[in-house]
PDB file of C-alpha atoms in Angstrom:
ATOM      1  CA  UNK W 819       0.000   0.000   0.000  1.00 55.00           C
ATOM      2  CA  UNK W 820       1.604   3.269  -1.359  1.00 57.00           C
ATOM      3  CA  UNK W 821      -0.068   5.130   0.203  1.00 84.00           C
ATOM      4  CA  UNK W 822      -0.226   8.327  -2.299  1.00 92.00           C
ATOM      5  CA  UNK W 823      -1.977   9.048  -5.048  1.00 93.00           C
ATOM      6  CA  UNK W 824      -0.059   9.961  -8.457  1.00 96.00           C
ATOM      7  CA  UNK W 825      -1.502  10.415 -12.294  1.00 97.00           C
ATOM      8  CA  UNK W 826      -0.361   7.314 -14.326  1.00 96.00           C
ATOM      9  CA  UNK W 827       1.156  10.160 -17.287  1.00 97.00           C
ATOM     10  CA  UNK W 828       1.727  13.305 -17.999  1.00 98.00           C
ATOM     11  CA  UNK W 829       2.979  15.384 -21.112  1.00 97.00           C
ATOM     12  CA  UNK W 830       5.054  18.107 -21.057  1.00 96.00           C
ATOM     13  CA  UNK W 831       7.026  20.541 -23.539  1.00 96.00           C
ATOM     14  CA  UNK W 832      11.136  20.826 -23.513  1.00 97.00           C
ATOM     15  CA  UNK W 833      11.712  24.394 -21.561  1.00 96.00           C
ATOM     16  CA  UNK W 834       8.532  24.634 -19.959  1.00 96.00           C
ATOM     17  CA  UNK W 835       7.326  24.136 -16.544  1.00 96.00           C
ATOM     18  CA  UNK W 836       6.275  20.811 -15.404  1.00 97.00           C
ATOM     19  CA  UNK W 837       3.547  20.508 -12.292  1.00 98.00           C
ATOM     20  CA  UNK W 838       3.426  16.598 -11.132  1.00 98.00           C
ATOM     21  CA  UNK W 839       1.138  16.204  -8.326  1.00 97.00           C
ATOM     22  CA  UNK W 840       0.500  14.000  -5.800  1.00 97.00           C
ATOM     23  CA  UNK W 841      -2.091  13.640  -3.000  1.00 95.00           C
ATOM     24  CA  UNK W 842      -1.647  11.806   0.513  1.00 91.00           C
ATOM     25  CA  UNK W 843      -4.421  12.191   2.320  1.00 88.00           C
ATOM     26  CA  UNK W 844      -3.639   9.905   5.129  1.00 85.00           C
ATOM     27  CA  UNK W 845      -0.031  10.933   5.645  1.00 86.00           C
ATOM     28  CA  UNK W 846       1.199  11.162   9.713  1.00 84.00           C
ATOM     29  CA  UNK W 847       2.515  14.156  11.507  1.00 82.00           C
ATOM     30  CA  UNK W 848       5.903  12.443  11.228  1.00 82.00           C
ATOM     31  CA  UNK W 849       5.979  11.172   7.457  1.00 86.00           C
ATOM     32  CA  UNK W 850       8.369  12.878   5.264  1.00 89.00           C
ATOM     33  CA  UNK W 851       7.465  13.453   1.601  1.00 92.00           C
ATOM     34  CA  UNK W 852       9.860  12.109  -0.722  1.00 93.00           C
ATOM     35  CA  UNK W 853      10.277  12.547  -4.682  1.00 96.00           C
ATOM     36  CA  UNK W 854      12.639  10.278  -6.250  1.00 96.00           C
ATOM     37  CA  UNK W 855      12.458   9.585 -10.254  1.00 97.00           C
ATOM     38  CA  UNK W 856      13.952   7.072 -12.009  1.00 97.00           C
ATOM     39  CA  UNK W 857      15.263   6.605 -15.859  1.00 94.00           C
ATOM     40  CA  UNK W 858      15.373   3.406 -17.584  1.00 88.00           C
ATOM     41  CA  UNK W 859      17.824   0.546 -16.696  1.00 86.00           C
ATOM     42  CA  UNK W 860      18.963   2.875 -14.040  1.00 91.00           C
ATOM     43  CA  UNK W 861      17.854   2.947  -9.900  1.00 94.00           C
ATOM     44  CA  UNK W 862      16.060   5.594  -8.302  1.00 96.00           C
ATOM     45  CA  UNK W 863      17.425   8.720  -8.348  1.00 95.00           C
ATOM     46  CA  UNK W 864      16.567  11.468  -5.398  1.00 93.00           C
ATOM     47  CA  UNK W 865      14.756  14.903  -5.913  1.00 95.00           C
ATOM     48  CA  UNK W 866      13.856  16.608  -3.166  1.00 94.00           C
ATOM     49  CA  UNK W 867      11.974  15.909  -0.176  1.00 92.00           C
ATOM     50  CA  UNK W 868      10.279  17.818   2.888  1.00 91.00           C
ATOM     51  CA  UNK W 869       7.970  17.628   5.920  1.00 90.00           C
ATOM     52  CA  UNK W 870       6.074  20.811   6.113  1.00 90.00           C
ATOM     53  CA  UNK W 871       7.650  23.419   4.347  1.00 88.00           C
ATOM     54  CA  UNK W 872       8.292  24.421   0.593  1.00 92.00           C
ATOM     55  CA  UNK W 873      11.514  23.095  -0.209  1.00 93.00           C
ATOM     56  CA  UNK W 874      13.531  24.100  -3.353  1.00 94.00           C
ATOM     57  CA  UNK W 875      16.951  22.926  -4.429  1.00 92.00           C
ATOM     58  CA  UNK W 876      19.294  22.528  -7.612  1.00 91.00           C
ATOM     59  CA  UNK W 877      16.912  20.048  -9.244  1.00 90.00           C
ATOM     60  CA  UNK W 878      13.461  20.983  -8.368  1.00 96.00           C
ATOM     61  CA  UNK W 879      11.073  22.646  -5.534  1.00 97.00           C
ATOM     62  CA  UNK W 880       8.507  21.181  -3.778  1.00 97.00           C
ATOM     63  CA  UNK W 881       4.857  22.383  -2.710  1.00 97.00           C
ATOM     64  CA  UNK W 882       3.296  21.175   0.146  1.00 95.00           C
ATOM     65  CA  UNK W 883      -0.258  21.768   0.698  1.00 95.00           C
ATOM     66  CA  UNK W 884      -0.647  23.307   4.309  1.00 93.00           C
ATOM     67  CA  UNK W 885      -2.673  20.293   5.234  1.00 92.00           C
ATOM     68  CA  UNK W 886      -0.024  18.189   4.322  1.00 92.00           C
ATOM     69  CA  UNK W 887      -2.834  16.082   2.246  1.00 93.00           C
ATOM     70  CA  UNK W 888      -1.147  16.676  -0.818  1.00 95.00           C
ATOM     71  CA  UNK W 889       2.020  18.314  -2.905  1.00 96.00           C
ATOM     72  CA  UNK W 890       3.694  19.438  -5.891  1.00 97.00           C
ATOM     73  CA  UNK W 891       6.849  18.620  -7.441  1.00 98.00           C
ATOM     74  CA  UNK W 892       7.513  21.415  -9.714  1.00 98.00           C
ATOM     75  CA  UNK W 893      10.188  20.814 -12.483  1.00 97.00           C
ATOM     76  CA  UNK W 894      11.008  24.737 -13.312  1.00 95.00           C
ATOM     77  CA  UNK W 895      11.919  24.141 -16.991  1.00 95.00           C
ATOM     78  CA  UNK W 896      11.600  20.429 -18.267  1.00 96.00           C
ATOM     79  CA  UNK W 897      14.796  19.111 -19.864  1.00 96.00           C
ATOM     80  CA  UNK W 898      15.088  16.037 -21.993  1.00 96.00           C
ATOM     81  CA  UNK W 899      16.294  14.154 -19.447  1.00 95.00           C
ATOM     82  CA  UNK W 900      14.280  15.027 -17.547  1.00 96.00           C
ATOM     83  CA  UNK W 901      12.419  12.225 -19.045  1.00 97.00           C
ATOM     84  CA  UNK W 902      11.431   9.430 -16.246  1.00 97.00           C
ATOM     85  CA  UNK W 903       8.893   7.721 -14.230  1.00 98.00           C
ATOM     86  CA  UNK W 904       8.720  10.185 -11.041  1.00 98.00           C
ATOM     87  CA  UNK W 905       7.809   8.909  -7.855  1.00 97.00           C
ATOM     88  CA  UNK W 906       6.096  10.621  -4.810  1.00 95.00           C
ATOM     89  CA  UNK W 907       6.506   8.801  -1.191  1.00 92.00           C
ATOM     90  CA  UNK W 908       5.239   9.905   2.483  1.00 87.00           C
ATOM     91  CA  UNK W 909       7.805   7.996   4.584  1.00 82.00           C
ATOM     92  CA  UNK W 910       9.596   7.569   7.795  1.00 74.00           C
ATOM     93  CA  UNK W 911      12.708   5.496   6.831  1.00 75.00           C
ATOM     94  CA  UNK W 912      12.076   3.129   4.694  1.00 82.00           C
ATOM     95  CA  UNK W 913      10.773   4.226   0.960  1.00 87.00           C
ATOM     96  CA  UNK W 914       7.606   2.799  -0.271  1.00 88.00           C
ATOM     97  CA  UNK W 915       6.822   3.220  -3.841  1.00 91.00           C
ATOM     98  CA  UNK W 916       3.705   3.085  -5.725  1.00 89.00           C
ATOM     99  CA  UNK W 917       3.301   3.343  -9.406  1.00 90.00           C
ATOM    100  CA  UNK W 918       4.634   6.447 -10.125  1.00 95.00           C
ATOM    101  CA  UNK W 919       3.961   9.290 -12.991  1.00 97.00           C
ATOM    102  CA  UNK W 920       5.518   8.267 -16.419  1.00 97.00           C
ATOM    103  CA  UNK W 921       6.347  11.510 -17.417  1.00 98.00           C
ATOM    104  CA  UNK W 922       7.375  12.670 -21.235  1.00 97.00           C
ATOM    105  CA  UNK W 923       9.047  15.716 -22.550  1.00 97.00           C
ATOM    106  CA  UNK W 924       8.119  16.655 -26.023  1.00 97.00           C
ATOM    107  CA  UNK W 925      11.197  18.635 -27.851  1.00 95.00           C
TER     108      UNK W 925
ATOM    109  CA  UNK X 258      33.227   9.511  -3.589  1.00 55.00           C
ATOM    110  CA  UNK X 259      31.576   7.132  -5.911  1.00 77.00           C
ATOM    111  CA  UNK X 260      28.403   5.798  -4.936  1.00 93.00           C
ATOM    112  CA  UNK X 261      26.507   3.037  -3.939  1.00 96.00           C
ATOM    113  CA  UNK X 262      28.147   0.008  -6.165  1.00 97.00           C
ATOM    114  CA  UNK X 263      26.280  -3.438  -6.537  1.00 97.00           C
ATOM    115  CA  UNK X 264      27.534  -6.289  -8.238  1.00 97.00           C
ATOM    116  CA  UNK X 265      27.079  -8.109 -10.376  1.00 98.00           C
ATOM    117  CA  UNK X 266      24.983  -5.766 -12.246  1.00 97.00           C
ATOM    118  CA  UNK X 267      24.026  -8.857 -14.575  1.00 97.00           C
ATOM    119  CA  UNK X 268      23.114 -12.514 -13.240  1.00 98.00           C
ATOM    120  CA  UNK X 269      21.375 -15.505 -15.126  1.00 98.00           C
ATOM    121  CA  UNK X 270      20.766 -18.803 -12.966  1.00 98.00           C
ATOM    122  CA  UNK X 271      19.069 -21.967 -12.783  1.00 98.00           C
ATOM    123  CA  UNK X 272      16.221 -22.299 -11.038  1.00 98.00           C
ATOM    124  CA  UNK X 273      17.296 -24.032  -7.932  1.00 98.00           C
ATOM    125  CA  UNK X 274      20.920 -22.535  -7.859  1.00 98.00           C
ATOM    126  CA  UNK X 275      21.858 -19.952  -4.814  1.00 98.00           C
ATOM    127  CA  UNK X 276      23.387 -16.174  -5.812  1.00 98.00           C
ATOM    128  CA  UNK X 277      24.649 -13.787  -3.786  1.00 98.00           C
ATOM    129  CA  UNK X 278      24.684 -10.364  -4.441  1.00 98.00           C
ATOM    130  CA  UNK X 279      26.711  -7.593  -3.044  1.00 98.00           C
ATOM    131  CA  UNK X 280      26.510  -3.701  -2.259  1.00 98.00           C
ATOM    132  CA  UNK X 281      29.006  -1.262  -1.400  1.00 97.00           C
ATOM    133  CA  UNK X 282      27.341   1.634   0.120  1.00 96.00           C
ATOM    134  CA  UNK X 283      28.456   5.087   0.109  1.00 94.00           C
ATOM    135  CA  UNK X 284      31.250   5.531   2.725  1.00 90.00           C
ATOM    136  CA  UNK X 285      30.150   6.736   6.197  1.00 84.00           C
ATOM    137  CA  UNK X 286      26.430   6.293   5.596  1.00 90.00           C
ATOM    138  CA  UNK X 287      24.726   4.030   8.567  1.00 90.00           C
ATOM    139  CA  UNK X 288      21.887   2.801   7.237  1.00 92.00           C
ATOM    140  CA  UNK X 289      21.594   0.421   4.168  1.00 94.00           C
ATOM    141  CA  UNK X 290      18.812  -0.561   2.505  1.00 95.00           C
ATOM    142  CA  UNK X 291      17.813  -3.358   0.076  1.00 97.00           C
ATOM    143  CA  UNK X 292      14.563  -2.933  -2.467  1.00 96.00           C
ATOM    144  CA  UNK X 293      13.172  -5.308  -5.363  1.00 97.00           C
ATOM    145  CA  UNK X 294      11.453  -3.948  -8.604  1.00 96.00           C
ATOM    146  CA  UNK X 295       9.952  -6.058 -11.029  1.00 95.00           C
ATOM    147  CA  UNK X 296       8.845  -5.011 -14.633  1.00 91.00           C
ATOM    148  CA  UNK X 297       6.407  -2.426 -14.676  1.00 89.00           C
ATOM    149  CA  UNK X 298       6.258  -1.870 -11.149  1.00 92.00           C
ATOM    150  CA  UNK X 299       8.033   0.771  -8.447  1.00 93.00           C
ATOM    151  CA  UNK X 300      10.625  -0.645  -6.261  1.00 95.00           C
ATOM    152  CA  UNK X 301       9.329  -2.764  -3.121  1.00 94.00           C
ATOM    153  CA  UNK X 302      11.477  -2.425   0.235  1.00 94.00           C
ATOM    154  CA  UNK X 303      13.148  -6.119   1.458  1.00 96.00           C
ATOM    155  CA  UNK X 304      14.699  -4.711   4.180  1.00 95.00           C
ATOM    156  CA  UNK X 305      17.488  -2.396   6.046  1.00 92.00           C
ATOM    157  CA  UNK X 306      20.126  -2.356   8.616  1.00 93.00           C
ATOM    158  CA  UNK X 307      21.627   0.448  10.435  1.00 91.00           C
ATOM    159  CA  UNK X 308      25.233  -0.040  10.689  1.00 91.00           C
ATOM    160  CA  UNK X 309      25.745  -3.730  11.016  1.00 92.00           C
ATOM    161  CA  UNK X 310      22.011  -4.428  12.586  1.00 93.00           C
ATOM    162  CA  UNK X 311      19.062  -5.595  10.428  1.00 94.00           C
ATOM    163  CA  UNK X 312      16.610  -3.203  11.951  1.00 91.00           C
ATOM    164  CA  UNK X 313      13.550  -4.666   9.453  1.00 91.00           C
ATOM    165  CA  UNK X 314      12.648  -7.225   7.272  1.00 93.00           C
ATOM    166  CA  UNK X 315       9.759  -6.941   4.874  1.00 93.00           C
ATOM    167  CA  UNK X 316       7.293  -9.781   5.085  1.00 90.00           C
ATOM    168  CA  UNK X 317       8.258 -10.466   1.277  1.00 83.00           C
ATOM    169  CA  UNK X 318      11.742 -11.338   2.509  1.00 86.00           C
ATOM    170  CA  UNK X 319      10.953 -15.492   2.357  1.00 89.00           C
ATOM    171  CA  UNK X 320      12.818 -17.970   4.366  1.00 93.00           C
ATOM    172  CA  UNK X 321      15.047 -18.192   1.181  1.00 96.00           C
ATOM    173  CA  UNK X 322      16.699 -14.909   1.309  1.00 97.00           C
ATOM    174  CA  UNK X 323      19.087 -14.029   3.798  1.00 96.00           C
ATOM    175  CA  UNK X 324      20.786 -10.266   4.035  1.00 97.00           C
ATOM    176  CA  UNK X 325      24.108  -9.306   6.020  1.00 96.00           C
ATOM    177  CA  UNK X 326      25.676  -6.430   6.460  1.00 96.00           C
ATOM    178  CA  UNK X 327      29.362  -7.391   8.417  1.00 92.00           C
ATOM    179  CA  UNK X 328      31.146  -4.885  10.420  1.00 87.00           C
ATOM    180  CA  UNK X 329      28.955  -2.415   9.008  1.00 85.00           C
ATOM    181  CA  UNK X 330      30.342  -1.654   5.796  1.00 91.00           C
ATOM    182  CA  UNK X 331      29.380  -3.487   2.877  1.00 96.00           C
ATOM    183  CA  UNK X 332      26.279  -5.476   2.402  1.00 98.00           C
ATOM    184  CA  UNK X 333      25.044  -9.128   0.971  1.00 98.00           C
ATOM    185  CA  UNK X 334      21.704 -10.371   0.050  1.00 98.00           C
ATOM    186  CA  UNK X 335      21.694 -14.215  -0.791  1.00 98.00           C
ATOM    187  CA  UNK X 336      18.609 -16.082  -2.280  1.00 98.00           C
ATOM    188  CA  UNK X 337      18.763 -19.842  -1.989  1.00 98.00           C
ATOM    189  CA  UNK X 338      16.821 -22.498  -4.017  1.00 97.00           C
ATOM    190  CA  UNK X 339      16.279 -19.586  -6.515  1.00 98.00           C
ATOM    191  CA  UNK X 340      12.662 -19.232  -8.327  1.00 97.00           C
ATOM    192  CA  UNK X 341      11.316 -17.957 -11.815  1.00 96.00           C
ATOM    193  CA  UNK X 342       9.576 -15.586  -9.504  1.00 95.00           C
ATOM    194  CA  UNK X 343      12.727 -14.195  -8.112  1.00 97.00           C
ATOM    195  CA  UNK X 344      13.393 -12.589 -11.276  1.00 97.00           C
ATOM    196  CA  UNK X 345      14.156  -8.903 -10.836  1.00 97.00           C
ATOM    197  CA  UNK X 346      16.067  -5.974 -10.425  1.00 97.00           C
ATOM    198  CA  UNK X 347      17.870  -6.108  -6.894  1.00 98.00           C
ATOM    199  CA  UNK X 348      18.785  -2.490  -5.808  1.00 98.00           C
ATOM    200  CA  UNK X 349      20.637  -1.445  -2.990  1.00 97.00           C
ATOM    201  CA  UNK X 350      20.215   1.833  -1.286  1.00 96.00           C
ATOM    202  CA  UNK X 351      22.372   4.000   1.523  1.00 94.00           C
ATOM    203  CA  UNK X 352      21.631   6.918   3.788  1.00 91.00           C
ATOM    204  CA  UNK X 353      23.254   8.852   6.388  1.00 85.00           C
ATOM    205  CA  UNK X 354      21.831   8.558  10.330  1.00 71.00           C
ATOM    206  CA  UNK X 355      20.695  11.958  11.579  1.00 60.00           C
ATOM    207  CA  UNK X 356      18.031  13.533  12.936  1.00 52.00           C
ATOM    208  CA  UNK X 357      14.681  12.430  12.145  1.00 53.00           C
ATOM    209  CA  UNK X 358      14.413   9.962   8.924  1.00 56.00           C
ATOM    210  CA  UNK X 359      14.199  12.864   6.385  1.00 61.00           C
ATOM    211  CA  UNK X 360      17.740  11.861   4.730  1.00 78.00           C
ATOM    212  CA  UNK X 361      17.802  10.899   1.198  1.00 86.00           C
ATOM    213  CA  UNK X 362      18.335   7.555   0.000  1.00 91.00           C
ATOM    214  CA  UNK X 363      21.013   6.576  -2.452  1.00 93.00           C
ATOM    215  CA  UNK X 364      20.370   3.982  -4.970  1.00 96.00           C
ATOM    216  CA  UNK X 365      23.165   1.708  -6.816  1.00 96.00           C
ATOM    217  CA  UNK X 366      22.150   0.665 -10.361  1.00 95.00           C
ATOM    218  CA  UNK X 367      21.224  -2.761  -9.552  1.00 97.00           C
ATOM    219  CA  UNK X 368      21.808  -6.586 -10.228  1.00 97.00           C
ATOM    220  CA  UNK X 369      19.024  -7.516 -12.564  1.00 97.00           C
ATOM    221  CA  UNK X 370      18.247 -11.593 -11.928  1.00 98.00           C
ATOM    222  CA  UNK X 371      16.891 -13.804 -14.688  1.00 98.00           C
ATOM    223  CA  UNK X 372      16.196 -17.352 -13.299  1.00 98.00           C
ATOM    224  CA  UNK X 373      15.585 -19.482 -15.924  1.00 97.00           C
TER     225      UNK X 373
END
């Protein structure tokens, strides 16, 4: 049981921004949310992650709804490689991963 | 620093032969963890140790699969009597230990099992 809630897809242009949500309505006061993504033949790769607050690094920045029910991973301008199957996890230790969001990048 | 290794990356077996597969986590992280993905599907977690303890073992960790982590350092994961079922990608994962469990996870690029 994931535990979140991701679209299967999602379609985006090269150099635009890209808005992947994710809801997790049940999460605890103590799960983290987590956004890894991962490319083919390769393992997960990290993004970002936070508890409560926006977070925003190198890669990405993350939006977390002030209930905490739900978030956005926000990819500011969508790359080719940015290319992958993104995943969105509420966790304390351990990483459990649902299905993901296949997403494509259109040049 | 050069990241979690696993190896092999490759292994094709008989059903009913033992493998053993190994990790080399990131130096100075505590906590290592051990995941299975099949085709199609997100990773699933097997199970972790902090330093050389195995803190938690996912019930789809069978009687066949034994992990160990020795002094700490690097890690192995052996499945015995193998199955066609066994057939994934084995990925290994490390972390620091800090505050909390907010610490991002690692990943190696995997030994991908074919039992045949």
């Amino acid at each position: 049981d994931a535990k979140t809630t991701q679209p299967n897809s999602m379609e985006s242009n090269e150099e635009e921004p890209v808005h992947l949500p994710c809801n997790h309505s049940t999460i605890s006061g103590t799960d983290y949310i987590h956004w890894y993504r991962q490319l083919p033949s390769q393992g997960p790769e990290y993004v970002i992650h936070g508890l409560t607050s926006n977070v925003n690094n190198r890669m990405a920045s993350l939006a977390i709804a002030e209930d905490r029910k739900s978030s956005t991973l926000i990819l500011h301008r969508a790359t080719l490689r940015d290319a992958a199957v993104y995943y969105c996890i509420r966790s304390y230790g351990k990483l459990t991963f649902g299905q993901g969001t296949i997403l494509t990048v259109h040049p | 620093d050069t990241g979690v290794s696993q190896d092999p990356r490759h292994k094709i077996t008989k059903r009913g032969q033992n493998v053993t597969f190994r990790c080399d986590p990131i130096s100075e992280h505590n906590r290592l963890y051990w995941y299975r993905q099949t085709l199609g599907q997100g990773p699933e977690f097997l199970t972790y140790f902090q330093n050389e303890a195995q803190l938690e073992k996912s019930r789809l960790l069978s009687d066949r699969f034994s992990a160990e982590r020795p002094k700490g350092s690097f890690s192995t994961l052996e499945i015995q009597r193998t199955e066609q079922g066994d057939s994934a990608m084995y990925l290994c994962a490390s972390s620091p230990l800090g505050w909390g469990q907010g610490y991002e996870q690692y990943f190696g690029p995997g030994t991908r099992l074919t039992v045949t």
